[in-house]
């Protein structure tokens, strides 16, 4: 089966990466000097995986978009918390064992929630990166929070670790797995057996947490 590449992105990365976006778009990320023929050959070797992934995305039930209504629930660190609309408060979105949102801000609810999640994600994930880096001798250059929809995290060639804010909706142990995954890329750029050994050193139960993300990742959204 011939697989067509929708988007090819070349950078200073060392390996070829295949990404199937939520809309089915197939993106290939490749090193600057890798010949096109080598990229095409690699893609065709992974044709079955690309097809299966596209079918899985197509058949997945999309999460219901949030309405920011009174009584609606939102995920934070793996637990559901109820939203209460209130007349007036500053800041307009607050969290204290549950969310409260000013009624006048409901129409912009997504904006306020995304901002809140980004702030919490930076706090939580930065702390986990710091803890595991000190414990296992990693030296990332910095931590950034993104709005990525198809990747939980990434590691740049300069040692910057990027994480999507959506990750802070997941249980802490799942966050730790993604942190371990990206820290491991500081030492091993590919996903070889050596790479997974590094991940296991940091997060011994990583297989269970990776499985949780595969099964529940669609829930981590607004």
CSV table of C-alpha atoms in Angstrom, one decimal:
chain,number,residue,atom,x,y,z
A,1,UNK,CA,0.0,0.0,0.0
A,2,UNK,CA,1.5,3.3,-1.1
A,3,UNK,CA,1.3,6.0,1.7
A,4,UNK,CA,1.3,9.6,0.7
A,5,UNK,CA,3.2,12.1,2.9
A,6,UNK,CA,1.0,15.1,3.6
A,7,UNK,CA,3.7,17.2,5.2
A,8,UNK,CA,7.5,16.8,5.4
A,9,UNK,CA,9.4,18.8,8.1
A,10,UNK,CA,13.2,18.7,8.0
A,11,UNK,CA,15.2,19.9,11.0
A,12,UNK,CA,18.4,19.1,12.9
A,13,UNK,CA,16.9,16.0,14.5
A,14,UNK,CA,18.8,12.7,14.1
A,15,UNK,CA,16.0,10.3,13.3
A,16,UNK,CA,12.9,10.0,11.2
A,17,UNK,CA,9.6,10.4,13.0
A,18,UNK,CA,6.1,9.6,11.7
A,19,UNK,CA,3.0,11.5,13.1
A,20,UNK,CA,-0.6,10.9,12.3
A,21,UNK,CA,-2.6,14.0,13.3
A,22,UNK,CA,-6.1,13.8,14.7
A,23,UNK,CA,-7.5,14.9,11.3
A,24,UNK,CA,-5.7,12.1,9.6
A,25,UNK,CA,-2.9,14.2,8.2
A,26,UNK,CA,0.3,12.3,7.9
A,27,UNK,CA,3.4,14.3,8.8
A,28,UNK,CA,7.0,13.1,8.6
A,29,UNK,CA,9.8,14.8,10.5
A,30,UNK,CA,13.3,14.0,9.2
A,31,UNK,CA,17.0,15.1,9.5
A,32,UNK,CA,18.1,17.8,7.1
A,33,UNK,CA,20.4,15.6,4.9
A,34,UNK,CA,18.5,12.3,4.7
A,35,UNK,CA,17.7,11.5,1.1
A,36,UNK,CA,14.1,11.6,0.0
A,37,UNK,CA,14.4,8.0,-1.2
A,38,UNK,CA,15.4,6.8,2.3
A,39,UNK,CA,12.4,8.7,3.8
A,40,UNK,CA,10.0,7.1,1.3
A,41,UNK,CA,11.4,3.7,2.0
A,42,UNK,CA,11.0,4.1,5.8
A,43,UNK,CA,7.4,5.4,5.3
A,44,UNK,CA,6.5,2.3,3.2
A,45,UNK,CA,8.0,0.0,5.9
A,46,UNK,CA,5.6,1.6,8.3
A,47,UNK,CA,2.6,1.7,6.0
A,48,UNK,CA,0.5,-0.8,8.0
A,49,UNK,CA,1.1,1.3,11.2
A,50,UNK,CA,0.0,4.5,9.4
A,51,UNK,CA,-3.1,2.8,8.1
A,52,UNK,CA,-4.1,1.3,11.5
A,53,UNK,CA,-3.5,4.6,13.3
A,54,UNK,CA,-5.7,6.5,10.8
A,55,UNK,CA,-8.4,4.0,11.2
A,56,UNK,CA,-8.2,4.1,15.0
A,57,UNK,CA,-8.5,7.9,14.9
A,58,UNK,CA,-11.4,7.8,12.5
A,59,UNK,CA,-13.3,5.3,14.6
A,60,UNK,CA,-12.6,7.0,18.0
A,61,UNK,CA,-15.5,8.8,19.6
A,62,UNK,CA,-14.7,12.5,19.8
A,63,UNK,CA,-14.9,14.0,23.3
A,64,UNK,CA,-17.9,16.3,23.8
A,65,UNK,CA,-16.9,19.9,23.7
A,66,UNK,CA,-17.2,21.6,27.1
A,67,UNK,CA,-20.1,24.1,27.6
A,68,UNK,CA,-18.8,25.6,30.8
A,69,UNK,CA,-22.1,25.0,32.4
A,70,UNK,CA,-22.9,24.8,36.1
A,71,UNK,CA,-22.3,21.2,37.3
A,72,UNK,CA,-20.0,20.3,34.4
A,73,UNK,CA,-16.8,18.4,35.4
A,74,UNK,CA,-13.2,19.0,34.4
A,75,UNK,CA,-10.1,16.8,34.8
A,76,UNK,CA,-7.1,17.8,36.9
A,77,UNK,CA,-4.4,15.4,37.8
A,78,UNK,CA,-6.6,12.4,37.0
A,79,UNK,CA,-9.6,13.5,39.1
A,80,UNK,CA,-12.9,15.1,38.0
A,81,UNK,CA,-13.8,18.4,39.6
A,82,UNK,CA,-17.2,20.1,39.4
A,83,UNK,CA,-17.7,23.6,38.0
A,84,UNK,CA,-19.9,26.1,39.8
A,85,UNK,CA,-20.9,29.3,38.2
A,86,UNK,CA,-20.9,32.3,40.5
A,87,UNK,CA,-22.1,35.9,40.1
A,88,UNK,CA,-18.8,37.7,40.3
A,89,UNK,CA,-15.2,37.0,41.5
A,90,UNK,CA,-11.6,37.9,40.7
A,91,UNK,CA,-9.9,36.1,39.2
A,92,UNK,CA,-12.9,35.0,37.2
A,93,UNK,CA,-11.7,31.3,37.3
A,94,UNK,CA,-10.6,29.8,40.6
A,95,UNK,CA,-9.9,26.3,41.9
A,96,UNK,CA,-10.4,25.0,45.5
A,97,UNK,CA,-11.4,21.3,45.4
A,98,UNK,CA,-13.6,22.4,42.5
A,99,UNK,CA,-13.8,25.1,39.9
A,100,UNK,CA,-15.8,28.4,40.2
A,101,UNK,CA,-16.3,30.6,37.2
A,102,UNK,CA,-17.9,34.1,37.0
A,103,UNK,CA,-21.1,33.8,35.0
A,104,UNK,CA,-20.1,36.8,32.9
A,105,UNK,CA,-17.0,34.9,31.8
A,106,UNK,CA,-18.8,31.7,30.6
A,107,UNK,CA,-18.7,32.6,26.9
A,108,UNK,CA,-14.9,32.8,27.2
A,109,UNK,CA,-14.7,29.8,29.5
A,110,UNK,CA,-12.3,27.9,27.2
A,111,UNK,CA,-9.8,30.8,27.2
A,112,UNK,CA,-9.8,31.0,31.0
A,113,UNK,CA,-9.5,27.2,31.5
A,114,UNK,CA,-6.6,26.9,29.0
A,115,UNK,CA,-4.8,29.7,30.7
A,116,UNK,CA,-5.3,28.0,34.1
A,117,UNK,CA,-4.3,24.6,32.8
A,118,UNK,CA,-1.1,26.0,31.2
A,119,UNK,CA,-0.1,27.7,34.5
A,120,UNK,CA,-0.7,24.5,36.5
A,121,UNK,CA,1.0,22.4,33.9
A,122,UNK,CA,4.2,24.5,34.1
A,123,UNK,CA,4.2,24.3,37.9
A,124,UNK,CA,3.6,20.6,38.1
A,125,UNK,CA,5.7,19.4,35.2
A,126,UNK,CA,8.6,21.6,36.0
A,127,UNK,CA,8.7,20.2,39.5
A,128,UNK,CA,8.7,16.6,38.2
A,129,UNK,CA,11.4,17.3,35.6
A,130,UNK,CA,13.5,19.0,38.3
A,131,UNK,CA,13.0,16.0,40.7
A,132,UNK,CA,13.9,13.3,38.2
A,133,UNK,CA,16.7,15.3,36.7
A,134,UNK,CA,18.4,15.6,40.1
A,135,UNK,CA,17.7,12.0,41.0
A,136,UNK,CA,19.0,10.5,37.7
A,137,UNK,CA,21.5,13.0,36.5
A,138,UNK,CA,19.7,14.6,33.5
A,139,UNK,CA,20.4,18.1,32.4
A,140,UNK,CA,17.6,19.6,30.3
A,141,UNK,CA,18.1,23.2,29.2
A,142,UNK,CA,14.5,24.3,29.9
A,143,UNK,CA,10.8,23.3,30.2
A,144,UNK,CA,8.1,24.7,27.9
A,145,UNK,CA,4.4,24.2,27.8
A,146,UNK,CA,2.7,24.0,24.4
A,147,UNK,CA,-0.8,23.6,23.0
A,148,UNK,CA,0.1,20.5,21.0
A,149,UNK,CA,-2.8,18.2,20.2
A,150,UNK,CA,-1.1,15.1,18.9
A,151,UNK,CA,2.1,14.9,21.1
A,152,UNK,CA,2.3,14.7,24.8
A,153,UNK,CA,5.9,15.8,24.9
A,154,UNK,CA,9.0,16.3,22.8
A,155,UNK,CA,12.7,16.9,23.3
A,156,UNK,CA,14.6,19.3,21.1
A,157,UNK,CA,18.1,19.1,19.8
A,158,UNK,CA,19.1,21.8,22.3
A,159,UNK,CA,17.7,19.9,25.3
A,160,UNK,CA,14.4,21.8,25.7
A,161,UNK,CA,11.6,19.6,26.9
A,162,UNK,CA,8.1,20.5,25.6
A,163,UNK,CA,4.9,19.3,27.1
A,164,UNK,CA,1.3,19.9,26.1
A,165,UNK,CA,-0.8,21.6,28.8
A,166,UNK,CA,-3.4,18.8,28.4
A,167,UNK,CA,-1.1,16.4,30.2
A,168,UNK,CA,-1.9,18.1,33.5
A,169,UNK,CA,-5.4,16.5,33.2
A,170,UNK,CA,-3.8,13.1,33.6
A,171,UNK,CA,-2.9,11.3,36.8
A,172,UNK,CA,0.5,12.3,38.3
A,173,UNK,CA,2.0,8.9,37.6
A,174,UNK,CA,1.1,9.2,33.9
A,175,UNK,CA,2.7,12.7,33.9
A,176,UNK,CA,5.8,11.1,35.4
A,177,UNK,CA,5.9,8.6,32.6
A,178,UNK,CA,5.9,11.3,29.9
A,179,UNK,CA,8.5,13.3,31.8
A,180,UNK,CA,10.7,10.1,32.0
A,181,UNK,CA,10.1,9.6,28.2
A,182,UNK,CA,11.4,13.0,27.3
A,183,UNK,CA,14.3,13.0,29.8
A,184,UNK,CA,15.4,9.7,28.3
A,185,UNK,CA,15.6,11.4,24.9
A,186,UNK,CA,18.4,13.5,26.3
A,187,UNK,CA,20.5,10.4,26.2
A,188,UNK,CA,19.0,8.3,23.5
A,189,UNK,CA,17.4,10.1,20.5
A,190,UNK,CA,15.6,7.1,19.0
A,191,UNK,CA,13.1,4.6,20.5
A,192,UNK,CA,15.5,1.6,20.6
A,193,UNK,CA,15.7,-1.0,23.3
A,194,UNK,CA,18.4,1.1,25.0
A,195,UNK,CA,16.0,4.1,25.1
A,196,UNK,CA,13.3,2.1,26.8
A,197,UNK,CA,15.8,0.8,29.4
A,198,UNK,CA,16.5,4.4,30.3
A,199,UNK,CA,12.8,5.1,30.6
A,200,UNK,CA,12.4,2.1,32.8
A,201,UNK,CA,15.1,3.2,35.1
A,202,UNK,CA,13.2,6.4,35.7
A,203,UNK,CA,9.7,5.0,35.6
A,204,UNK,CA,9.6,1.3,36.3
A,205,UNK,CA,5.9,0.9,35.5
A,206,UNK,CA,6.0,2.9,32.3
A,207,UNK,CA,4.2,0.3,30.2
A,208,UNK,CA,1.0,0.6,32.3
A,209,UNK,CA,1.1,4.4,32.1
A,210,UNK,CA,1.7,4.4,28.4
A,211,UNK,CA,-1.3,2.0,28.0
A,212,UNK,CA,-3.4,4.5,30.1
A,213,UNK,CA,-2.5,7.3,27.7
A,214,UNK,CA,-3.4,5.3,24.7
A,215,UNK,CA,-6.8,4.3,26.1
A,216,UNK,CA,-7.7,7.7,27.8
A,217,UNK,CA,-5.8,10.3,25.8
A,218,UNK,CA,-8.9,11.5,24.0
A,219,UNK,CA,-10.5,12.5,27.3
A,220,UNK,CA,-7.7,15.0,28.0
A,221,UNK,CA,-9.3,17.9,26.2
A,222,UNK,CA,-11.8,20.7,26.4
